[in-house]
PDB file of C-alpha atoms in Angstrom:
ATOM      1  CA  UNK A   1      11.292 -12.750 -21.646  1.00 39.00           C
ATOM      2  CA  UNK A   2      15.108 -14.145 -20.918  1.00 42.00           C
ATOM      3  CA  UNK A   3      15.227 -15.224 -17.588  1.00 42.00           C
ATOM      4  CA  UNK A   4      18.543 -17.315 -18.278  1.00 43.00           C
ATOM      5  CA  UNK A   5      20.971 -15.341 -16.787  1.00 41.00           C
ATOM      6  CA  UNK A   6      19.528 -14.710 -13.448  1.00 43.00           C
ATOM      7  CA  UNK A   7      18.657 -18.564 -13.494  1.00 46.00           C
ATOM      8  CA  UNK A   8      22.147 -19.521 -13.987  1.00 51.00           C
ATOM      9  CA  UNK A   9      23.697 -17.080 -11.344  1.00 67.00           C
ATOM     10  CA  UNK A  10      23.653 -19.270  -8.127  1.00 71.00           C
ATOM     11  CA  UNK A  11      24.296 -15.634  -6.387  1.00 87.00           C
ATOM     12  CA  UNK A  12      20.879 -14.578  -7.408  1.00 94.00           C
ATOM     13  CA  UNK A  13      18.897 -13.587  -4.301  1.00 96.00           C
ATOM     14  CA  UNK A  14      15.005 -12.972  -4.108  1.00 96.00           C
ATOM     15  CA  UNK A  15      12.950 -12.761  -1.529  1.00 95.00           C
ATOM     16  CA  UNK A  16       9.722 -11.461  -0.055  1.00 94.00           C
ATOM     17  CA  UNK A  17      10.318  -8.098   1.891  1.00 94.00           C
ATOM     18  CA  UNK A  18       7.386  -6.592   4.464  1.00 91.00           C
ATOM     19  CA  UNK A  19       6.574  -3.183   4.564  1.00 90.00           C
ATOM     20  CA  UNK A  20       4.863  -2.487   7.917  1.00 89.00           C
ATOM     21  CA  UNK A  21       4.118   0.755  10.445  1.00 88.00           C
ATOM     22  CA  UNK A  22       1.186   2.659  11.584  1.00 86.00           C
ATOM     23  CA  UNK A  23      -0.979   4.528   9.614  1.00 81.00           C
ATOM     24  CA  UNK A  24       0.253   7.699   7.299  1.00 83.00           C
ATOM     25  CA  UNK A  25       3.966   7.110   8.240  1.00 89.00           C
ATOM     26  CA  UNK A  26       4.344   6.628   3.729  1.00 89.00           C
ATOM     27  CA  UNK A  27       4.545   2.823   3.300  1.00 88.00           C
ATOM     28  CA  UNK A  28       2.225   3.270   0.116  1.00 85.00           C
ATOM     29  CA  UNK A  29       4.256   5.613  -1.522  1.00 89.00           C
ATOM     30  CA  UNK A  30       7.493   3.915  -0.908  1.00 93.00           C
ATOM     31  CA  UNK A  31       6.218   0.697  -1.950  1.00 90.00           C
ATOM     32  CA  UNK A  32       5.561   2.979  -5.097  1.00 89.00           C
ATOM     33  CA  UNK A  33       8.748   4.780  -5.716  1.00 92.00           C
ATOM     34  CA  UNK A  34      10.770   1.557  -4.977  1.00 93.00           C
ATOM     35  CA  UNK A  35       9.243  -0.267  -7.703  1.00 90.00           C
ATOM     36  CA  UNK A  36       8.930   3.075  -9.921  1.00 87.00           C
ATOM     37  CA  UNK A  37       5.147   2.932 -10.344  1.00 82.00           C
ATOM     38  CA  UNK A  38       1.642   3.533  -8.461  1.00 79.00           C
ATOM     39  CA  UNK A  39       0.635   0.199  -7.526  1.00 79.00           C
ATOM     40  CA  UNK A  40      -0.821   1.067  -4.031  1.00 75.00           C
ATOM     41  CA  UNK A  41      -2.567   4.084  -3.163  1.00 65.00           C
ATOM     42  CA  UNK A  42      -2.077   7.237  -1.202  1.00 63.00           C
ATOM     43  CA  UNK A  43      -4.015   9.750   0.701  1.00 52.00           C
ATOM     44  CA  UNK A  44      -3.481  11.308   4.245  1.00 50.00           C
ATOM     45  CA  UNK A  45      -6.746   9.435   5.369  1.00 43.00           C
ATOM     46  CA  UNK A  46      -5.776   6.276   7.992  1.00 44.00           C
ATOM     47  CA  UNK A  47      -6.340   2.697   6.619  1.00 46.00           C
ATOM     48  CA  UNK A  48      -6.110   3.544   2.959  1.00 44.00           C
ATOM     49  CA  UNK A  49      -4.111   0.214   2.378  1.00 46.00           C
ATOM     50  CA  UNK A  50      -6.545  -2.530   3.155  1.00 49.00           C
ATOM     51  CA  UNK A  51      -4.983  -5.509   1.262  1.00 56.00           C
ATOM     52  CA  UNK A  52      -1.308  -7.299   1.079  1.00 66.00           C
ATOM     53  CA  UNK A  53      -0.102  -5.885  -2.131  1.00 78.00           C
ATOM     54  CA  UNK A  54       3.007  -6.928  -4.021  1.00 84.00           C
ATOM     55  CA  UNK A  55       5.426  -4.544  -5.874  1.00 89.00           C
ATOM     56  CA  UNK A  56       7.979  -6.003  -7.539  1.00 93.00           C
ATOM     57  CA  UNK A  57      11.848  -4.604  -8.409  1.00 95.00           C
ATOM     58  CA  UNK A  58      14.292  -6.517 -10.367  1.00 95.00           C
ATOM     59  CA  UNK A  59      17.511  -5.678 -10.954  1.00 92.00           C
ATOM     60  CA  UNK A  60      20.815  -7.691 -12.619  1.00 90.00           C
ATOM     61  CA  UNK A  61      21.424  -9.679  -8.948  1.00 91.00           C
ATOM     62  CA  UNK A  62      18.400  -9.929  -7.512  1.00 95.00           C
ATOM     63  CA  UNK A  63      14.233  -9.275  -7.268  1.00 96.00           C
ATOM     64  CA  UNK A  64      12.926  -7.628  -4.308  1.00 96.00           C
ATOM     65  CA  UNK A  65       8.743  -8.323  -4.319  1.00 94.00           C
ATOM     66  CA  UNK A  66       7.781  -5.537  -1.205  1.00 93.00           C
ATOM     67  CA  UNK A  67       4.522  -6.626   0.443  1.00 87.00           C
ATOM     68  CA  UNK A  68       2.315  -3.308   1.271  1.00 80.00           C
ATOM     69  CA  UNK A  69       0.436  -3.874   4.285  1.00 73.00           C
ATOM     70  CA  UNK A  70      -2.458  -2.193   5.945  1.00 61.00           C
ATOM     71  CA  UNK A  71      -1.179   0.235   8.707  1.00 51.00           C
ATOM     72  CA  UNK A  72      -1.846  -1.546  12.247  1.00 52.00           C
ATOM     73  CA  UNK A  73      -4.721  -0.053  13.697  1.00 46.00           C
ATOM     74  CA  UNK A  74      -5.141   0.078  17.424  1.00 44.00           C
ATOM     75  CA  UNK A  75      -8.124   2.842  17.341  1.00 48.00           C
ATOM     76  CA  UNK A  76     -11.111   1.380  15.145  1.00 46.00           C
ATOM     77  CA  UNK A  77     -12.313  -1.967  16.474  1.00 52.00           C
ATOM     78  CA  UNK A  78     -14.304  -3.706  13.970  1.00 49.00           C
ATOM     79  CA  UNK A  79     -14.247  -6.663  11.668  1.00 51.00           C
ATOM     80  CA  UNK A  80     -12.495  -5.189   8.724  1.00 49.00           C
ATOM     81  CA  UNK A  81      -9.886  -3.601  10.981  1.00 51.00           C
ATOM     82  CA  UNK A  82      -9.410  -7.222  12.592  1.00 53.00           C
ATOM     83  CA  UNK A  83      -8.778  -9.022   9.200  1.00 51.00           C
ATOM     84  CA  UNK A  84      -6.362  -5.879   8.253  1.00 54.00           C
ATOM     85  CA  UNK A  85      -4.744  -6.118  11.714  1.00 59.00           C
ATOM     86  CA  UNK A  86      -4.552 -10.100  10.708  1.00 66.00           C
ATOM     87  CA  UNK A  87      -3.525  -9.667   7.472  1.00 65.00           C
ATOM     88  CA  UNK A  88      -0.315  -8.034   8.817  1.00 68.00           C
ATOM     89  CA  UNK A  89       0.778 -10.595  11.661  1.00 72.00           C
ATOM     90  CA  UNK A  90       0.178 -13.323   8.701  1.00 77.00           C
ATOM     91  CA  UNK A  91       2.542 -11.234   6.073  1.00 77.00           C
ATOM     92  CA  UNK A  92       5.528 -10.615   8.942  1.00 83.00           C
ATOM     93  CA  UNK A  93       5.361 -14.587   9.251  1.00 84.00           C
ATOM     94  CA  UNK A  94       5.813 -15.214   5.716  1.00 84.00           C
ATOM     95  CA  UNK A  95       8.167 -13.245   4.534  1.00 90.00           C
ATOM     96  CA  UNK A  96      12.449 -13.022   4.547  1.00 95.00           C
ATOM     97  CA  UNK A  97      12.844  -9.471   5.581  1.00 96.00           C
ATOM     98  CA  UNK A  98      10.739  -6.938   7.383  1.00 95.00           C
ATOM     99  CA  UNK A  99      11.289  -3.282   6.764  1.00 95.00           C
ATOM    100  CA  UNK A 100       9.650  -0.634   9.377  1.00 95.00           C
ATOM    101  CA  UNK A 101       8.578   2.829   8.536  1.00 95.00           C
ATOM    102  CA  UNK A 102       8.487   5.147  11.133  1.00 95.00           C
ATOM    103  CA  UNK A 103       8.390   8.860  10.962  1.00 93.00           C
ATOM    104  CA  UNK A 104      11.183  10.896  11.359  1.00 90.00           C
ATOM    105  CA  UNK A 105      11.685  12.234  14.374  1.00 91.00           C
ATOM    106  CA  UNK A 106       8.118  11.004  15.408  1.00 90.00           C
ATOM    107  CA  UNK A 107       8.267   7.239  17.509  1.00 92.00           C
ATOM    108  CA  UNK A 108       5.196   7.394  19.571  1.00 90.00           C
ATOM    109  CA  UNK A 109       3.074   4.448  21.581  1.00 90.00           C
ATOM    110  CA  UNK A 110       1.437   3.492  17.786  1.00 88.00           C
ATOM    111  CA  UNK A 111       5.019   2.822  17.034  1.00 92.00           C
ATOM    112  CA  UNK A 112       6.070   0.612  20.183  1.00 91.00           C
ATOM    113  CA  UNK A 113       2.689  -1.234  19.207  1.00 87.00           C
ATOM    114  CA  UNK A 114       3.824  -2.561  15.621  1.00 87.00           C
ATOM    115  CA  UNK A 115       7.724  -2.737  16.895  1.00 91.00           C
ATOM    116  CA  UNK A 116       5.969  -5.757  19.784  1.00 88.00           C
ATOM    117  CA  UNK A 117       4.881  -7.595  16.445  1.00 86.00           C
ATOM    118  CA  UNK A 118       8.474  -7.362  14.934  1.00 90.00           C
ATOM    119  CA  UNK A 119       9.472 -11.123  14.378  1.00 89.00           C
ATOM    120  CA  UNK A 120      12.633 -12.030  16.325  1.00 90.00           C
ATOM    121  CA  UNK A 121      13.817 -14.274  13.955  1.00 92.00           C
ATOM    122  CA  UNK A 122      14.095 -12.153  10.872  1.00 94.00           C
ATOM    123  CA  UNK A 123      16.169  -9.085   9.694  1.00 97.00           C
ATOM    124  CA  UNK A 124      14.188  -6.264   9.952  1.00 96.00           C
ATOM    125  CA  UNK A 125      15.443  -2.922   8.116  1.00 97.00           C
ATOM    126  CA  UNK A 126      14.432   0.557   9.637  1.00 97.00           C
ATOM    127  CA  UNK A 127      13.466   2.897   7.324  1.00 96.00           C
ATOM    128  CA  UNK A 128      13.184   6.429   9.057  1.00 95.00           C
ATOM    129  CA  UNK A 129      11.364   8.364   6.373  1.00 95.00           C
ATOM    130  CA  UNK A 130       9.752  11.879   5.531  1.00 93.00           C
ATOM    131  CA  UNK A 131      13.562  13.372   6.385  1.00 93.00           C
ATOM    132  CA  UNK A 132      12.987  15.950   3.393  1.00 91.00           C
ATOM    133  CA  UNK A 133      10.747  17.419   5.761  1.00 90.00           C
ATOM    134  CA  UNK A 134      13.452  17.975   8.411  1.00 89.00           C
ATOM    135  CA  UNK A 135      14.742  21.345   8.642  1.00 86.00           C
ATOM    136  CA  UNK A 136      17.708  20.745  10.696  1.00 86.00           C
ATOM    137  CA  UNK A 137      19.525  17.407   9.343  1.00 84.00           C
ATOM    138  CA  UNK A 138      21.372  17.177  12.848  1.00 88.00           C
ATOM    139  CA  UNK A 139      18.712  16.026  14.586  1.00 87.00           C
ATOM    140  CA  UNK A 140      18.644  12.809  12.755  1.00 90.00           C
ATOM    141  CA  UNK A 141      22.056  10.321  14.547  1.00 91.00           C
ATOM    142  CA  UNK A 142      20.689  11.247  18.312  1.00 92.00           C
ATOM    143  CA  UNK A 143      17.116  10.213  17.459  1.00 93.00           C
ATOM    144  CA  UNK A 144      18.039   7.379  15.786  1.00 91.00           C
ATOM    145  CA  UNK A 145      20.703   6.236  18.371  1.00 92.00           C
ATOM    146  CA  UNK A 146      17.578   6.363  20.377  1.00 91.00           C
ATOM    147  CA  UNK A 147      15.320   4.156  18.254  1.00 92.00           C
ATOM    148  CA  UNK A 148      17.803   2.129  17.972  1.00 92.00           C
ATOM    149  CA  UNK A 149      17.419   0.494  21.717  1.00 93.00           C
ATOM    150  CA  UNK A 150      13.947  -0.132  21.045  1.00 93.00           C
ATOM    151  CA  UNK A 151      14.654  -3.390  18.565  1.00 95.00           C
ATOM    152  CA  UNK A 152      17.804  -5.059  17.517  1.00 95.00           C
ATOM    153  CA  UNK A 153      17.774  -3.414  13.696  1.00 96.00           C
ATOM    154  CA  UNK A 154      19.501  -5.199  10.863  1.00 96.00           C
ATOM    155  CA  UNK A 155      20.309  -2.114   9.466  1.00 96.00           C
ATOM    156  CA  UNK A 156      18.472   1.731  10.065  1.00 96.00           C
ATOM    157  CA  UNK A 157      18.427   3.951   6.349  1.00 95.00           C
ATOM    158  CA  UNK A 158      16.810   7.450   6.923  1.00 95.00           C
ATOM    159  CA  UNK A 159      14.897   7.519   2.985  1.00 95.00           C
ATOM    160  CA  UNK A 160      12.170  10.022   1.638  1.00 95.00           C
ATOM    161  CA  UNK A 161       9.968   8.039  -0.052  1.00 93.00           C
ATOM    162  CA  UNK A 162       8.136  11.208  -1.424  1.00 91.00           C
ATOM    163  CA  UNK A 163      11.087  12.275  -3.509  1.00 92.00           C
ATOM    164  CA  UNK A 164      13.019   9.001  -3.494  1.00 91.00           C
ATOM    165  CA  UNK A 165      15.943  10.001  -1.233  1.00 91.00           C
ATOM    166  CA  UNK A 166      18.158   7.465  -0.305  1.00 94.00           C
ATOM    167  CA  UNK A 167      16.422   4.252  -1.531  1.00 95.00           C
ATOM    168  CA  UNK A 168      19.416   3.202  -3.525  1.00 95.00           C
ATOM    169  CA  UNK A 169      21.009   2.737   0.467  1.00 97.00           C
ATOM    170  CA  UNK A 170      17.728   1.058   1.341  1.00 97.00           C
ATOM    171  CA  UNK A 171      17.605  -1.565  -1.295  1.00 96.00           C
ATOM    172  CA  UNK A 172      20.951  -2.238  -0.831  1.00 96.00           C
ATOM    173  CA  UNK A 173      20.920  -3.125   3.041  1.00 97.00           C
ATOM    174  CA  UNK A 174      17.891  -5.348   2.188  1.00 97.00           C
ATOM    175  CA  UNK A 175      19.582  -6.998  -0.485  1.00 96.00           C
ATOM    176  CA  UNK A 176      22.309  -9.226   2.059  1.00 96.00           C
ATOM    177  CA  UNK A 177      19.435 -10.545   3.802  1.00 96.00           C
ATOM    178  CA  UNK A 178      17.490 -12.022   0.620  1.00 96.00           C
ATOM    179  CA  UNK A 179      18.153 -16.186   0.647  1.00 95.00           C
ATOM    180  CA  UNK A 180      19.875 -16.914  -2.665  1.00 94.00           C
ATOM    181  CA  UNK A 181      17.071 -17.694  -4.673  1.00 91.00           C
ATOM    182  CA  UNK A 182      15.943 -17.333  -8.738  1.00 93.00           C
ATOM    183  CA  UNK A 183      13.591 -14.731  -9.352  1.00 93.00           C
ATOM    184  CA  UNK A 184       9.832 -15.300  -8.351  1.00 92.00           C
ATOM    185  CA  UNK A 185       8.354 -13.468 -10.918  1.00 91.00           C
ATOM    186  CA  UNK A 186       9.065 -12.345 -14.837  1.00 89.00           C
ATOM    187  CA  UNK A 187      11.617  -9.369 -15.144  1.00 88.00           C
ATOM    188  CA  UNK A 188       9.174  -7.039 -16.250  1.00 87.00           C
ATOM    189  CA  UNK A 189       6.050  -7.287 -13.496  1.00 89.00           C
ATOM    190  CA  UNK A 190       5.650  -4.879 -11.399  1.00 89.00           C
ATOM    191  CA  UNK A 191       2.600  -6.048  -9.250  1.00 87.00           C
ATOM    192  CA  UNK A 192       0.723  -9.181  -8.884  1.00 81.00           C
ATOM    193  CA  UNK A 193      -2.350  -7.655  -9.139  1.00 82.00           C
ATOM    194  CA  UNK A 194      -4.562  -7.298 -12.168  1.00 84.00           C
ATOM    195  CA  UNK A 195      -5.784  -4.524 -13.741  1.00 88.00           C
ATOM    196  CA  UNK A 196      -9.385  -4.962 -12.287  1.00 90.00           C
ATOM    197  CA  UNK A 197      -7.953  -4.493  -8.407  1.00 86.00           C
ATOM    198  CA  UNK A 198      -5.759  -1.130  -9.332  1.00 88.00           C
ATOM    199  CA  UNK A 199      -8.934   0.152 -10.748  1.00 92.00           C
ATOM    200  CA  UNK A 200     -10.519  -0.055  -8.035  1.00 90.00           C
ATOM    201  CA  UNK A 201      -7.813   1.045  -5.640  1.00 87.00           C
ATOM    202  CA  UNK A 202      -7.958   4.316  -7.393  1.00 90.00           C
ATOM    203  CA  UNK A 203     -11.269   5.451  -7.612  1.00 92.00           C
ATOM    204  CA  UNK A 204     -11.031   4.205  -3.948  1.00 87.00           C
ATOM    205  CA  UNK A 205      -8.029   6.865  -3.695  1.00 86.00           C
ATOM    206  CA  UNK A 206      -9.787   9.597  -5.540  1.00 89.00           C
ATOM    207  CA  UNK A 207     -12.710   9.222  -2.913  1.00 87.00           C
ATOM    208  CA  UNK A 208     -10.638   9.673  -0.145  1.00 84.00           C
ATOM    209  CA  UNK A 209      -8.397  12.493  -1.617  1.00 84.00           C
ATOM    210  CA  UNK A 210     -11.207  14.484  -2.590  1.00 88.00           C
ATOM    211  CA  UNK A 211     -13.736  13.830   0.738  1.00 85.00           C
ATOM    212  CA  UNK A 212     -11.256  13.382   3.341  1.00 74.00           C
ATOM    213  CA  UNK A 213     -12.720  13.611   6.752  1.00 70.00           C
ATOM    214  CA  UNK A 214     -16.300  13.623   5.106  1.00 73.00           C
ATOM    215  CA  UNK A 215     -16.600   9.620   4.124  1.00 70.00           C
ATOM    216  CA  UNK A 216     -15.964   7.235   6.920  1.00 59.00           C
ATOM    217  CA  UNK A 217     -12.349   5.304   5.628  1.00 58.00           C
ATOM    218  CA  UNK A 218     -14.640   1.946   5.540  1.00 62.00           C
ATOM    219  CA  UNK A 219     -15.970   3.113   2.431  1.00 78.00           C
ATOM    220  CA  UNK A 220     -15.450   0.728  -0.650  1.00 83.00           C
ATOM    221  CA  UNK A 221     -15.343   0.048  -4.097  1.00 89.00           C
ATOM    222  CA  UNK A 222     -16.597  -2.600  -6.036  1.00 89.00           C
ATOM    223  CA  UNK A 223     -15.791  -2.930  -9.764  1.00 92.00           C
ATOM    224  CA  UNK A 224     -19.355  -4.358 -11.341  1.00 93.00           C
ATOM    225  CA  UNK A 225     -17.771  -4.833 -14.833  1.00 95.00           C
ATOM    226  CA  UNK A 226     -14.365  -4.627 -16.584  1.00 95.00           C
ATOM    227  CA  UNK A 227     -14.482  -5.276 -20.552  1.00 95.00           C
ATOM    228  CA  UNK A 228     -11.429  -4.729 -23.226  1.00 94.00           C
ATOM    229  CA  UNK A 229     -13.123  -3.264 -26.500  1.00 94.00           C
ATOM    230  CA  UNK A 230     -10.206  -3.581 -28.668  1.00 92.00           C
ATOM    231  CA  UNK A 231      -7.861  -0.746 -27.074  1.00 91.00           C
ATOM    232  CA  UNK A 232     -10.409   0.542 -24.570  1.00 96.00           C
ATOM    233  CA  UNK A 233     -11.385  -0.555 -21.313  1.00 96.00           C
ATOM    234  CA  UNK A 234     -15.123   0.153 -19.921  1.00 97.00           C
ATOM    235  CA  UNK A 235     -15.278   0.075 -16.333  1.00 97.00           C
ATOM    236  CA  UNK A 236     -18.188   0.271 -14.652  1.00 97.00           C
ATOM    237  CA  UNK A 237     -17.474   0.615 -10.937  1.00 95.00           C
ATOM    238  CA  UNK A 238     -19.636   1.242  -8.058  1.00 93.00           C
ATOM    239  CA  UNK A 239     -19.089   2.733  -4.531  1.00 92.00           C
ATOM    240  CA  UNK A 240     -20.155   1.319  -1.359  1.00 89.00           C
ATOM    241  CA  UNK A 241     -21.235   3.235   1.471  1.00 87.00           C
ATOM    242  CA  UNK A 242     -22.620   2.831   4.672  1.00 83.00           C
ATOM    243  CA  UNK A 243     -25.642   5.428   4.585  1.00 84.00           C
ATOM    244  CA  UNK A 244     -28.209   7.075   2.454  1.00 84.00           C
ATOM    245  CA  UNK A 245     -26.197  10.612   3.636  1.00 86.00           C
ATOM    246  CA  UNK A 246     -22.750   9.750   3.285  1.00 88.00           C
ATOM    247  CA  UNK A 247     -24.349   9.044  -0.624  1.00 90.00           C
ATOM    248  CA  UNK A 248     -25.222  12.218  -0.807  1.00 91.00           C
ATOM    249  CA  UNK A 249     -22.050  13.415   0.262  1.00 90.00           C
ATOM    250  CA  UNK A 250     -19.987  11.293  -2.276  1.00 92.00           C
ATOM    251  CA  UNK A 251     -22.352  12.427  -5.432  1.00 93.00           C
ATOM    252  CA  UNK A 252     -22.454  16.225  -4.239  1.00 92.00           C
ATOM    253  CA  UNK A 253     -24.754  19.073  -5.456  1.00 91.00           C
ATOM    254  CA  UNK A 254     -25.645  18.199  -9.099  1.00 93.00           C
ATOM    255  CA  UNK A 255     -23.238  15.245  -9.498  1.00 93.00           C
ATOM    256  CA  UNK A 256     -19.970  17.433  -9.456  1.00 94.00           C
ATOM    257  CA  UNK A 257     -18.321  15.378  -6.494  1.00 93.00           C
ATOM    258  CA  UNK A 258     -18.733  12.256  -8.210  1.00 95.00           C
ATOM    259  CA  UNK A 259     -17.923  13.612 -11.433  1.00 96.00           C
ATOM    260  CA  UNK A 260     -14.854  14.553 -10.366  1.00 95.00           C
ATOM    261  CA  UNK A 261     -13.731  11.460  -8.645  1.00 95.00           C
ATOM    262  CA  UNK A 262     -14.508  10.010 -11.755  1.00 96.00           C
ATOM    263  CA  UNK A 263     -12.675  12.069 -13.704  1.00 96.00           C
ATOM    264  CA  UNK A 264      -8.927  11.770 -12.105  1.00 95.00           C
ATOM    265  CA  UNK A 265      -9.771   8.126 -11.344  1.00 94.00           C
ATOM    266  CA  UNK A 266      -9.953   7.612 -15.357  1.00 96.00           C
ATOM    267  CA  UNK A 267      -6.939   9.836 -15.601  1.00 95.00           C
ATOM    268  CA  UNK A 268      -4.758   7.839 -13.521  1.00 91.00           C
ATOM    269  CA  UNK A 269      -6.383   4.522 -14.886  1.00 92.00           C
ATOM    270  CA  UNK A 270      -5.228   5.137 -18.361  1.00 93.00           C
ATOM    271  CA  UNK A 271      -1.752   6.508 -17.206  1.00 88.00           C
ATOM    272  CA  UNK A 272      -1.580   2.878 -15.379  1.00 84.00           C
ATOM    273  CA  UNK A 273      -3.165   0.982 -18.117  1.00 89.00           C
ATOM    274  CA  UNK A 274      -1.374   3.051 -21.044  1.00 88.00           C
ATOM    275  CA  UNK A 275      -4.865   3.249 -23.214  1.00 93.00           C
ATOM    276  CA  UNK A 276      -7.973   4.662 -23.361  1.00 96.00           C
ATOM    277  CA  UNK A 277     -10.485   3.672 -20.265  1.00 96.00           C
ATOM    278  CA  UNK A 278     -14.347   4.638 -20.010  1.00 97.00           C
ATOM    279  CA  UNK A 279     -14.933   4.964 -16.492  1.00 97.00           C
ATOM    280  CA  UNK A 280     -18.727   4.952 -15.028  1.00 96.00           C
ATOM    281  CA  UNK A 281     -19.167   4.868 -11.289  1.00 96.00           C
ATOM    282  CA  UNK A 282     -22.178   4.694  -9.013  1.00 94.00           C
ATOM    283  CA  UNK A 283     -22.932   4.874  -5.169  1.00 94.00           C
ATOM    284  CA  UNK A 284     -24.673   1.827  -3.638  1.00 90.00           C
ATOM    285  CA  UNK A 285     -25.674   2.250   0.411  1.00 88.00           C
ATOM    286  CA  UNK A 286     -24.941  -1.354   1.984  1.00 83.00           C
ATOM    287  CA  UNK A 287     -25.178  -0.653   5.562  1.00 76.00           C
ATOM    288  CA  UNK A 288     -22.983  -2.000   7.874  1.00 70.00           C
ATOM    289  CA  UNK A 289     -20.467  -4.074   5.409  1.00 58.00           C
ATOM    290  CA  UNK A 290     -17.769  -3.311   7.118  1.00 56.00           C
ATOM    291  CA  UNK A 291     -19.020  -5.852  10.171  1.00 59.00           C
ATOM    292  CA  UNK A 292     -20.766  -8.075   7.899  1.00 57.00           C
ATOM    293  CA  UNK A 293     -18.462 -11.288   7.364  1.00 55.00           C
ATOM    294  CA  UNK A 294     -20.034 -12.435   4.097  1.00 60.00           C
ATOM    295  CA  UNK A 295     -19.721  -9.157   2.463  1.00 56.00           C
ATOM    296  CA  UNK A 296     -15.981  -8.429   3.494  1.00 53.00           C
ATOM    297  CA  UNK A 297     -15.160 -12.029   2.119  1.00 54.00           C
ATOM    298  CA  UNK A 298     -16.663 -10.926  -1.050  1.00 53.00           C
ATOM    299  CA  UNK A 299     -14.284  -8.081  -1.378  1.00 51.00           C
ATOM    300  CA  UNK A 300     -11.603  -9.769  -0.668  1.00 53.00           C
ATOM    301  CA  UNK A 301     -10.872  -8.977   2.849  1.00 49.00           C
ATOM    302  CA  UNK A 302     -11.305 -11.873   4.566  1.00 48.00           C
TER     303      UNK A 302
END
């Protein structure tokens, strides 16, 4: 990997860039269509982000590494909600640039919440997305002439992160605000997490996609073994649930349910992956994990 010319530019900006807002306004999948690959997961459920996640664009100038956080979550108290909700006042305190995703034509109380954590001191980019969604275009200057006056913007893009709409305007009024820097990482990453993590993130996904409102979003997944046999991976993954019925729920009549989640997490794994994966999951009940310090440390979330 040549990293010389970058190296040599002394006009070469990178810089960490924080992608925050409530819950299900799309900061997953624009994390994902700005670095042109699923890295963090999607579903319409709340709190599907539950760890700081790097995606990483490069281009000739510069390297952008996004930081996916958990949406701020003001309705479920409990100890993995706190380390989420601390997890995202740590990232807006250690990165350069801050972007915010609201909904378009949506800026509610949820929103005024996350805008209070907004640090003063740093350029923060509004990023008004879902506007493919907007039947009448017009709409869009008065609203944001209004969300303008709630924070003093560095710049406001309205973006579809669905369909990638306007992110070449996005990137580019982040881009004046990175400090002149050589890249962080090599050219060609994408993510700084492994293999194991996305694996899990995406029968994680699947679980959620498939159950929705059935399986309580604390729900987990642990991966119990991840082996390279010459091209193949065997995973052997196991999901974490509260109780004996919500077990039940996740394996379904004869299996199927769990099949299934299987199935299009191994899909997606070896799309990722680009090789073969065997994929065998489990359900384990573990009640109350998600209050249980010593467990949530040993997934990572504290």
């Amino acid at each position: 990997m040549n990293t010389e010319a970058p190296l040599a530019d002394p006009a070469y900006r990178s810089g960490y860039i924080a992608i925050v807002g409530r819950p299900n306004v799309g900061k997953s999948t624009l994390l994902n269509r700005l670095v042109g690959q699923k890295i963090s997961i999607t579903s319409k459920k709340s709190q599907t982000t539950r760890h700081r996640i790097h995606g990483i664009f490069t281009d000739a100038h510069s390297q952008f590494v996004f930081v996916d956080t958990p949406g701020f979550q003001t309705r479920h108290k409990s100890r993995l909600n706190s380390g989420m909700n601390r997890l995202v006042t740590q990232t807006l305190r250690d990165v350069d640039v801050v972007i915010l995703v609201i909904e378009a034509m949506h800026f509610d109380d949820r929103d005024k919440l996350v805008v209070k954590l907004l640090p003063k001191n740093k350029p923060v980019v509004l990023a008004l997305n879902k506007i493919d969604r907007l039947p009448d275009k017009s709409q869009l200057l008065p609203f944001l002439e209004k969300t303008s006056k709630e924070f003093d913007f560095a710049a406001l893009v309205p973006v579809s992160a669905e369909n990638g709409g306007r992110l070449p305007e996005l990137i580019a009024a982040i881009r004046p605000h990175l400090p002149q820097n050589p890249p962080l990482f090599q050219e060609d990453e994408v993510t700084d997490r492994d293999e194991r993590f996305i694996a899990a993130e995406l029968v994680r996904e699947k679980l959620f996609r498939l159950l929705g409102e059935e399986i309580p979003y604390s729900t987990s997944v642990i991966i119990d073994q991840f082996v390279m046999e010459g091209e193949l991976r065997r995973i052997h993954a196991s999901i974490v649930v509260d109780k004996s019925g919500q077990k039940a729920i996740v394996i379904g009549k004869d299996g199927e349910k769990l099949k299934l989640i299987a199935t299009q997490a191994r899909k997606d794994m070896e799309e990722s992956f680009g090789g073969k994966v065997y994929l065998k999951v489990w359900v384990k009940v573990k009640s109350g994990w998600a209050e249980d310090a010593r467990t949530l440390k040993s997934l990572g979330y504290e």
